[in-house]
Coordinates of C-alpha atoms and ligand atoms in Angstrom, one line a residue:
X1 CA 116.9 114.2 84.3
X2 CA 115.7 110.7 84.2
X3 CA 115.5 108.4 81.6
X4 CA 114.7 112.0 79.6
X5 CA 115.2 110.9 76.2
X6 CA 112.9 107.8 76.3
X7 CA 110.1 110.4 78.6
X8 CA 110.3 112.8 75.1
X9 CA 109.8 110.3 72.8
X10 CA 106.6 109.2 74.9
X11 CA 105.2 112.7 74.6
X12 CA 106.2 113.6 71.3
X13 CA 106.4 109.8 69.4
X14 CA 103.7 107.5 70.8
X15 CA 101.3 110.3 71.3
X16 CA 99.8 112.4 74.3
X17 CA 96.8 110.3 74.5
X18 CA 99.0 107.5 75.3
X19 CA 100.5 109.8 78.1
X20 CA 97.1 111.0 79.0
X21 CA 96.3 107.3 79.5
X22 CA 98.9 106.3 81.9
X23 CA 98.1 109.3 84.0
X24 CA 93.9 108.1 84.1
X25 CA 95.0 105.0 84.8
X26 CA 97.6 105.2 87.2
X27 CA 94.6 107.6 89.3
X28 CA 92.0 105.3 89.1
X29 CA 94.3 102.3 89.4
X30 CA 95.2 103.7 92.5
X31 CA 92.0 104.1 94.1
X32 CA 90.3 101.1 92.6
X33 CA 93.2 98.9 94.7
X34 CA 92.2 101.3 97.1
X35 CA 88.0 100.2 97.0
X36 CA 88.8 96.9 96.4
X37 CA 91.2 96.4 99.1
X38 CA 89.0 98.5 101.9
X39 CA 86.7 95.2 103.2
X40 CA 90.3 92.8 103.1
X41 CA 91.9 95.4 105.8
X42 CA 94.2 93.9 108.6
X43 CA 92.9 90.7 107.2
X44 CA 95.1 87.0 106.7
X45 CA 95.6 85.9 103.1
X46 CA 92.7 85.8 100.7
X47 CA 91.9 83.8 97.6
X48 CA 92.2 85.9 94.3
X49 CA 88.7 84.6 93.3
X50 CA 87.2 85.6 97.1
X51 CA 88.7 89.5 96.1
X52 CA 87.1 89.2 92.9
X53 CA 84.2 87.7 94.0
X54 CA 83.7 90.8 96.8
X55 CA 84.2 92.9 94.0
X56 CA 81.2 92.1 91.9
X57 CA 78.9 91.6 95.0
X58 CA 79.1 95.8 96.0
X59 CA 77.2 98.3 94.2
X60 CA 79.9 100.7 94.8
X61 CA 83.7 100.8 94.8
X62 CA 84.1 103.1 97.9
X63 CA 87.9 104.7 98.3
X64 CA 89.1 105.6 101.9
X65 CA 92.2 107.5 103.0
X66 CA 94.7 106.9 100.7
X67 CA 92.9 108.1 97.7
X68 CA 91.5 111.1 99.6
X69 CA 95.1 112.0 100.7
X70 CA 96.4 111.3 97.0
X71 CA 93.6 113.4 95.3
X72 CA 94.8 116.2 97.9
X73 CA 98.2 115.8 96.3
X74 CA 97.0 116.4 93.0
X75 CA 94.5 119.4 93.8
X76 CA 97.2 120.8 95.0
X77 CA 100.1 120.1 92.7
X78 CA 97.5 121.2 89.9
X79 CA 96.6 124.4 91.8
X80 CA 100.2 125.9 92.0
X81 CA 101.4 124.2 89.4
X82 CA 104.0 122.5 91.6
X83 CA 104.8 121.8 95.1
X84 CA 103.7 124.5 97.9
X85 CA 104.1 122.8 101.2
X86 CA 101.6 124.6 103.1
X87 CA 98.8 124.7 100.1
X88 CA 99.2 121.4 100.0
X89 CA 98.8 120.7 104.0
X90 CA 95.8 123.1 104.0
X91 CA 94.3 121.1 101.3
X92 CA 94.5 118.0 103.5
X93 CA 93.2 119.6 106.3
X94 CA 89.9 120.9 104.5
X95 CA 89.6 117.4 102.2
X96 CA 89.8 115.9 105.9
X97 CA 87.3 118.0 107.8
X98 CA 84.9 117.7 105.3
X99 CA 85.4 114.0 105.2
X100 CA 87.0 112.4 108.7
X101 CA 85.3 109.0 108.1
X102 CA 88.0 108.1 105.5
X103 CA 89.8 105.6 108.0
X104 CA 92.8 107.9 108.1
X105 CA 96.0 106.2 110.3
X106 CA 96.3 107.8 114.0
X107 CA 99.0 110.6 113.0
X108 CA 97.4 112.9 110.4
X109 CA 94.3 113.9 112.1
X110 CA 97.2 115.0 115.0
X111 CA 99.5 116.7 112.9
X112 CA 96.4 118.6 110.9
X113 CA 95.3 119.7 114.8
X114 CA 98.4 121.2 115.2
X115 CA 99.0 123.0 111.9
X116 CA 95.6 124.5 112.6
X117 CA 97.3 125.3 116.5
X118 CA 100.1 127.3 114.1
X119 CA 102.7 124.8 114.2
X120 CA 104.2 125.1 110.7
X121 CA 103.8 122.6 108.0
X122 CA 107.3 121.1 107.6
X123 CA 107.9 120.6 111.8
X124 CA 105.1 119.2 112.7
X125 CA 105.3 115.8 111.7
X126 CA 108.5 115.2 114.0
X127 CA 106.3 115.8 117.4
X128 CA 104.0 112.7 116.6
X129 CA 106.2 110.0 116.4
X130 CA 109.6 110.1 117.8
X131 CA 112.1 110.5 114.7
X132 CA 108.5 110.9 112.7
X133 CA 106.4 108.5 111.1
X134 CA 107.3 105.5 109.0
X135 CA 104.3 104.5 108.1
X136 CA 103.3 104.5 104.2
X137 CA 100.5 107.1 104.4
X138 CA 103.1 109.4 102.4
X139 CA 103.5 106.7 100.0
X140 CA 100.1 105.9 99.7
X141 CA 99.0 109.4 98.1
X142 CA 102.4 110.3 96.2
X143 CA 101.7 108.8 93.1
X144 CA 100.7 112.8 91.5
X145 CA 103.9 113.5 92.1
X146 CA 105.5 110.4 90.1
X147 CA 103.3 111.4 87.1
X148 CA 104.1 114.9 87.5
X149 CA 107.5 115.3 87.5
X150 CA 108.1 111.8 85.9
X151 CA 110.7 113.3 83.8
X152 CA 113.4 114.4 86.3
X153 CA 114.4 112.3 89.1
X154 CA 115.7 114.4 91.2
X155 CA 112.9 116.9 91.5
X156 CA 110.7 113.8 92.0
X157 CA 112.5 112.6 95.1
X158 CA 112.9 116.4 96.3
X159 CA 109.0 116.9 95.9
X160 CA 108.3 113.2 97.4
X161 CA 110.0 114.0 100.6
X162 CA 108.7 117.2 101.1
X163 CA 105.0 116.3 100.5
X164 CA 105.7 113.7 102.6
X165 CA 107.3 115.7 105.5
X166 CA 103.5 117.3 105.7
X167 CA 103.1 114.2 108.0
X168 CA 105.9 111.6 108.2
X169 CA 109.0 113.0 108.9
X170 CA 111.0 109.2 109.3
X171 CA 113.5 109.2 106.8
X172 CA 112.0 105.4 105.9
X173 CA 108.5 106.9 105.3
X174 CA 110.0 109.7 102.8
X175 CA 112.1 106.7 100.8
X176 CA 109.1 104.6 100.9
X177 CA 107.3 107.6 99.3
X178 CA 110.4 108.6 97.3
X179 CA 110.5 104.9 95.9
X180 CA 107.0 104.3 94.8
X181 CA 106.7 107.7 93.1
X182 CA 109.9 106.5 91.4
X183 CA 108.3 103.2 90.2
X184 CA 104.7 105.5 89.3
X185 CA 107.3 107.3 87.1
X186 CA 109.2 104.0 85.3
X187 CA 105.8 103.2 84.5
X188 CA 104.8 106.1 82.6
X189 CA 108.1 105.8 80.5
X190 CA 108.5 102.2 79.7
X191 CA 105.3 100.6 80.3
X192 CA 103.5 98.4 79.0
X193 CA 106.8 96.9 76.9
X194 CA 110.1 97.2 79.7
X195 CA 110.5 94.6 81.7
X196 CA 110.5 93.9 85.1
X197 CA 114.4 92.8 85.7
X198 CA 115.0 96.2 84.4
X199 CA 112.7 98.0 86.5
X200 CA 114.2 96.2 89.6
X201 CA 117.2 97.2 87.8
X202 CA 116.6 100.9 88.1
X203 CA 115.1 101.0 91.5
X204 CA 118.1 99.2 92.8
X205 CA 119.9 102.1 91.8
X206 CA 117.5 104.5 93.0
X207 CA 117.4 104.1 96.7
X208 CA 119.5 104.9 99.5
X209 CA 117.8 103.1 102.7
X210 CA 119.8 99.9 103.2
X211 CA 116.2 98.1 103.9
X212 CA 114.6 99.0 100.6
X213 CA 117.7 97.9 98.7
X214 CA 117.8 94.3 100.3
X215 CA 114.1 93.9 99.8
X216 CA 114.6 95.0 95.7
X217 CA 117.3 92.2 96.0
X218 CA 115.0 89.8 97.3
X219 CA 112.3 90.3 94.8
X220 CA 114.1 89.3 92.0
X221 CA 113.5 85.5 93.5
X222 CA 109.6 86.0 94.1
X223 CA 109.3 87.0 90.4
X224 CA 108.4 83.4 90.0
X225 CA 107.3 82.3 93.0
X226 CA 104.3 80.2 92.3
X227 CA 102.7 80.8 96.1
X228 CA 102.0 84.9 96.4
X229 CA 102.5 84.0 100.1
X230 CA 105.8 84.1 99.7
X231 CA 105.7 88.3 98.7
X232 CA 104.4 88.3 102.5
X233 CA 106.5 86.2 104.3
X234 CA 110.0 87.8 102.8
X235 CA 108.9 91.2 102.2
X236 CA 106.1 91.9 104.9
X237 CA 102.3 93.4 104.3
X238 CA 102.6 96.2 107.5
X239 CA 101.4 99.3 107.6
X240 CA 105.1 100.2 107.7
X241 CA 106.3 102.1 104.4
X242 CA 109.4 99.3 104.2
X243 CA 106.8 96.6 104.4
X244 CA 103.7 97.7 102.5
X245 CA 105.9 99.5 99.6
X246 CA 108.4 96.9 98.6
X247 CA 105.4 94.1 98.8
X248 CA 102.9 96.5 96.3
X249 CA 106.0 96.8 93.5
X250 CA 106.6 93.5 93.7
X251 CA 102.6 92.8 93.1
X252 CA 103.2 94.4 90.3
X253 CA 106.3 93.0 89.0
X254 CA 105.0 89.7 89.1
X255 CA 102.1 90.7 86.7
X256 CA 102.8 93.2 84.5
X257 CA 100.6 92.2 81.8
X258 CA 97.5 92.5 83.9
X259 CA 96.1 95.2 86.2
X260 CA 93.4 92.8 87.7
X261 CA 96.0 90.3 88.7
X262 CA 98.4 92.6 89.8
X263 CA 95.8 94.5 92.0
X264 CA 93.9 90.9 93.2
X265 CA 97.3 89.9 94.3
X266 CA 97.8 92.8 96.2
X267 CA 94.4 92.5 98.1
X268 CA 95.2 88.5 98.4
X269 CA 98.2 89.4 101.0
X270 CA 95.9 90.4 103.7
X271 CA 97.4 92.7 105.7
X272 CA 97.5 96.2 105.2
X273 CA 95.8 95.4 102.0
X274 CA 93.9 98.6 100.6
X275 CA 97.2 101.0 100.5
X276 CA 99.3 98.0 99.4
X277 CA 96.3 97.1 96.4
X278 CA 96.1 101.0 96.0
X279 CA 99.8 101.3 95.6
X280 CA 100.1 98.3 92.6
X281 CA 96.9 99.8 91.3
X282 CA 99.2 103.1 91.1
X283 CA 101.8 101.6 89.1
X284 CA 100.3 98.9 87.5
X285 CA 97.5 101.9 85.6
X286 CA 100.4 103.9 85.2
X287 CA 102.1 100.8 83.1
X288 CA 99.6 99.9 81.2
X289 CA 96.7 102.6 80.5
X290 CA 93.4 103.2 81.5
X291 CA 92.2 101.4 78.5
X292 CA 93.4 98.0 80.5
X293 CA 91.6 98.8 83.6
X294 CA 88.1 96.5 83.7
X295 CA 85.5 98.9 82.9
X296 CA 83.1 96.3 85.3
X297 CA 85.2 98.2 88.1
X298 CA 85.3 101.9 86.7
X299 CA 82.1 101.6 86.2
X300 CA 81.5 101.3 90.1
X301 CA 84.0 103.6 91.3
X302 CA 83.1 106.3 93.6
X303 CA 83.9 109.5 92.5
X304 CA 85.1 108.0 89.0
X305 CA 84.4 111.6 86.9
X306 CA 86.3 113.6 89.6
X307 CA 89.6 111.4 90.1
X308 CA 89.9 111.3 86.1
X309 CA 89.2 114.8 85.5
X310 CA 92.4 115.3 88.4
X311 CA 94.4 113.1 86.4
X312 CA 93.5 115.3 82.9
X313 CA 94.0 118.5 84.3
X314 CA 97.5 116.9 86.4
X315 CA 98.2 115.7 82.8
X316 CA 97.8 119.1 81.3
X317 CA 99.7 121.1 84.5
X318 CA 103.0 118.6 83.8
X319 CA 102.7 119.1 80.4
X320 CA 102.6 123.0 80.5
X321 CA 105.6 122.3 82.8
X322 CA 107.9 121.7 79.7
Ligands
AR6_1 N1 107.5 104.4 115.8 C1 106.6 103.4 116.1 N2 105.5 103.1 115.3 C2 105.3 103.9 114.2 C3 106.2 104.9 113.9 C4 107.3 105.2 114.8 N3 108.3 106.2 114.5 N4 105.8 105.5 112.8 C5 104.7 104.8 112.4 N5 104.4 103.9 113.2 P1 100.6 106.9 111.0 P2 99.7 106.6 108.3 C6 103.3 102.9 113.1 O1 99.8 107.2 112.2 O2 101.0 106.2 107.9 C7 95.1 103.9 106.9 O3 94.4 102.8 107.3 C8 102.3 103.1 114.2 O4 101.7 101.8 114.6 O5 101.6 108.0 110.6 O6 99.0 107.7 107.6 C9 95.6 103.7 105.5 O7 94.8 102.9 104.7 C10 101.2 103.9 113.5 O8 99.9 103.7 114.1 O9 99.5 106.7 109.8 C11 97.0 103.1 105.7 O10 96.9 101.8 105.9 C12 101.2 103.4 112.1 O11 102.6 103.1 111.9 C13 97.4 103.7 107.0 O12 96.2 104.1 107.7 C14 100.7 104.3 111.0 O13 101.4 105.5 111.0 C15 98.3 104.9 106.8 O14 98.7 105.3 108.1
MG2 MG1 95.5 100.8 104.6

């Protein structure tokens, strides 16, 4: 079990609202970075005031891919109360038919052809890419599974691995996943007052993949880097899970008093922005609660009412859990 003592006293002590909190906000944190992100896609690095400013101009916040993916996660984690690899891939097969314009990467429309050919659920992945995918569409919709089984580590990177061998078999895509559920789950236990040298701390110890640990090293220099440049040029902003991961923790570790800053930072990279916005959005709501979330954003999600009804009834599911 991790941290299990300090994850009781946050259920019993502080109250379930507060833990009812983290999980809203870590689901709409995650697709707000998501929305906000979407129009800064693949591009250079943007001026915090140019994401806010796009923000305010659109009617609607409008998620794509990562938070259809990580709404999958959670239908299904909720529906049998746990992991079940193949629920879970039918579940992103039917979210995807019914909703292909998402922008989902190249490999998961593959792999869900092939599923649907009868290639089973936990194979598949490996004939796409060779050695399978590293990208960080498994990372992009694990955060369920951090809030879920935020309590006990090793279930956590058990359960982030599999859900992500639905489609990215490379064992750098399952770390990258493995790690930011991780950091969705140091959120939910010592947000908003731990710190992030501790955090680093933790994660440090945490992962195995030689390329996340160096890039944990170097973010304990860019915690006070003035120019947020600088969380691109040493730790990358690719669609790569060891690019896009590393840079989104750090986003957050540089602010984590404030989910707008956080989350503007994120988009600011350019890049691969919306997963790596959707991704601090993740952890950041998870760290602080919806309650610090600007309600000028909620207000303009799409699909606001389902994704935190998902997180109540994920709430309730990890709860019964006990
Ligand atoms: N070898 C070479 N390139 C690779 C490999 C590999 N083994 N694995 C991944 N790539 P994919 P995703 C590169 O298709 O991770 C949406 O826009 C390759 O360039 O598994 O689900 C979301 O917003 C490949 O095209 O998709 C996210 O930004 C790319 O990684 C993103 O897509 C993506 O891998 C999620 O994409
Ligand atoms: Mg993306």
């Amino acid at each position: 079990m991790m941290g299990g003592k300090e994850g009781l006293i946050l259920a019993a002590g502080s109250g379930r609202d507060v833990l009812k909190g983290k999980f809203r906000g870590c689901l709409v944190g995650l697709a707000l970075g998501d929305a906000l992100g979407a129009p800064f896609e693949g591009a250079g690095s943007v001026d915090k005031r140019e994401v806010f400013a796009a923000a305010e101009r659109r009617q609607v916040l409008r998620y794509t891919d990562d938070t259809h993916m990580a709404v999958g996660v959670a239908e299904s984690l909720i529906a049998c109360r746990g992991f079940d690899g193949s629920h879970m891939a039918g579940i992103f097969i039917r979210n995807f038919e019914r909703e292909p314009w998402r922008g989902y990467g190249p490999g998961p429309p593959l792999v869900f052809q092939r599923i649907k050919l009868g290639v089973p659920w936990d194979r598949v992945a490996e004939e796409i890419y060779p050695g399978g995918s590293f990208g960080n569409g498994a990372a992009m919709r694990v955060a369920p599974v951090g809030l879920f089984y935020y309590r006990d580590t090793v279930r956590l990177r058990e359960v982030a691995f599999l859900s992500a061998q639905i489609t990215h078999a490379h064992f750098l895509g399952k770390e990258g996943a493995a790690l930011q559920a991780f950091a969705v789950a140091l959120a939910v236990i010592y947000g908003p007052s731990g710190s992030p040298e501790d955090l680093l701390e933790r994660m440090g110890a945490f992962v195995t993949e030689r390329v996340y640990r160096d890039k944990l090293e170097k973010m304990k220099d860019l915690l006070g880097a003035a120019d947020p440049a600088e969380v691109a040029v040493h730790l990358g902003n690719g669609i790569e899970a060891f690019n896009s991961v590393p840079a989104a923790i750090c986003c957050f570790l540089r602010h984590p008093g404030s989910f707008e800053e956080a989350v503007t930072e994120a988009v600011g990279l350019g890049g691969d922005a919306d997963t790596i916005a959707s991704m601090t959005g993740a952890i950041s709501g998870a760290w602080l609660g919806i309650e610090a979330i600007p309600v000028e954003w909620t207000a303009k999600l799409e699909n606001r009412d389902y994704i935190e009804e998902l997180a109540v009834r994920l709430w309730e599911t990890a709860l019964g859990q006990e």
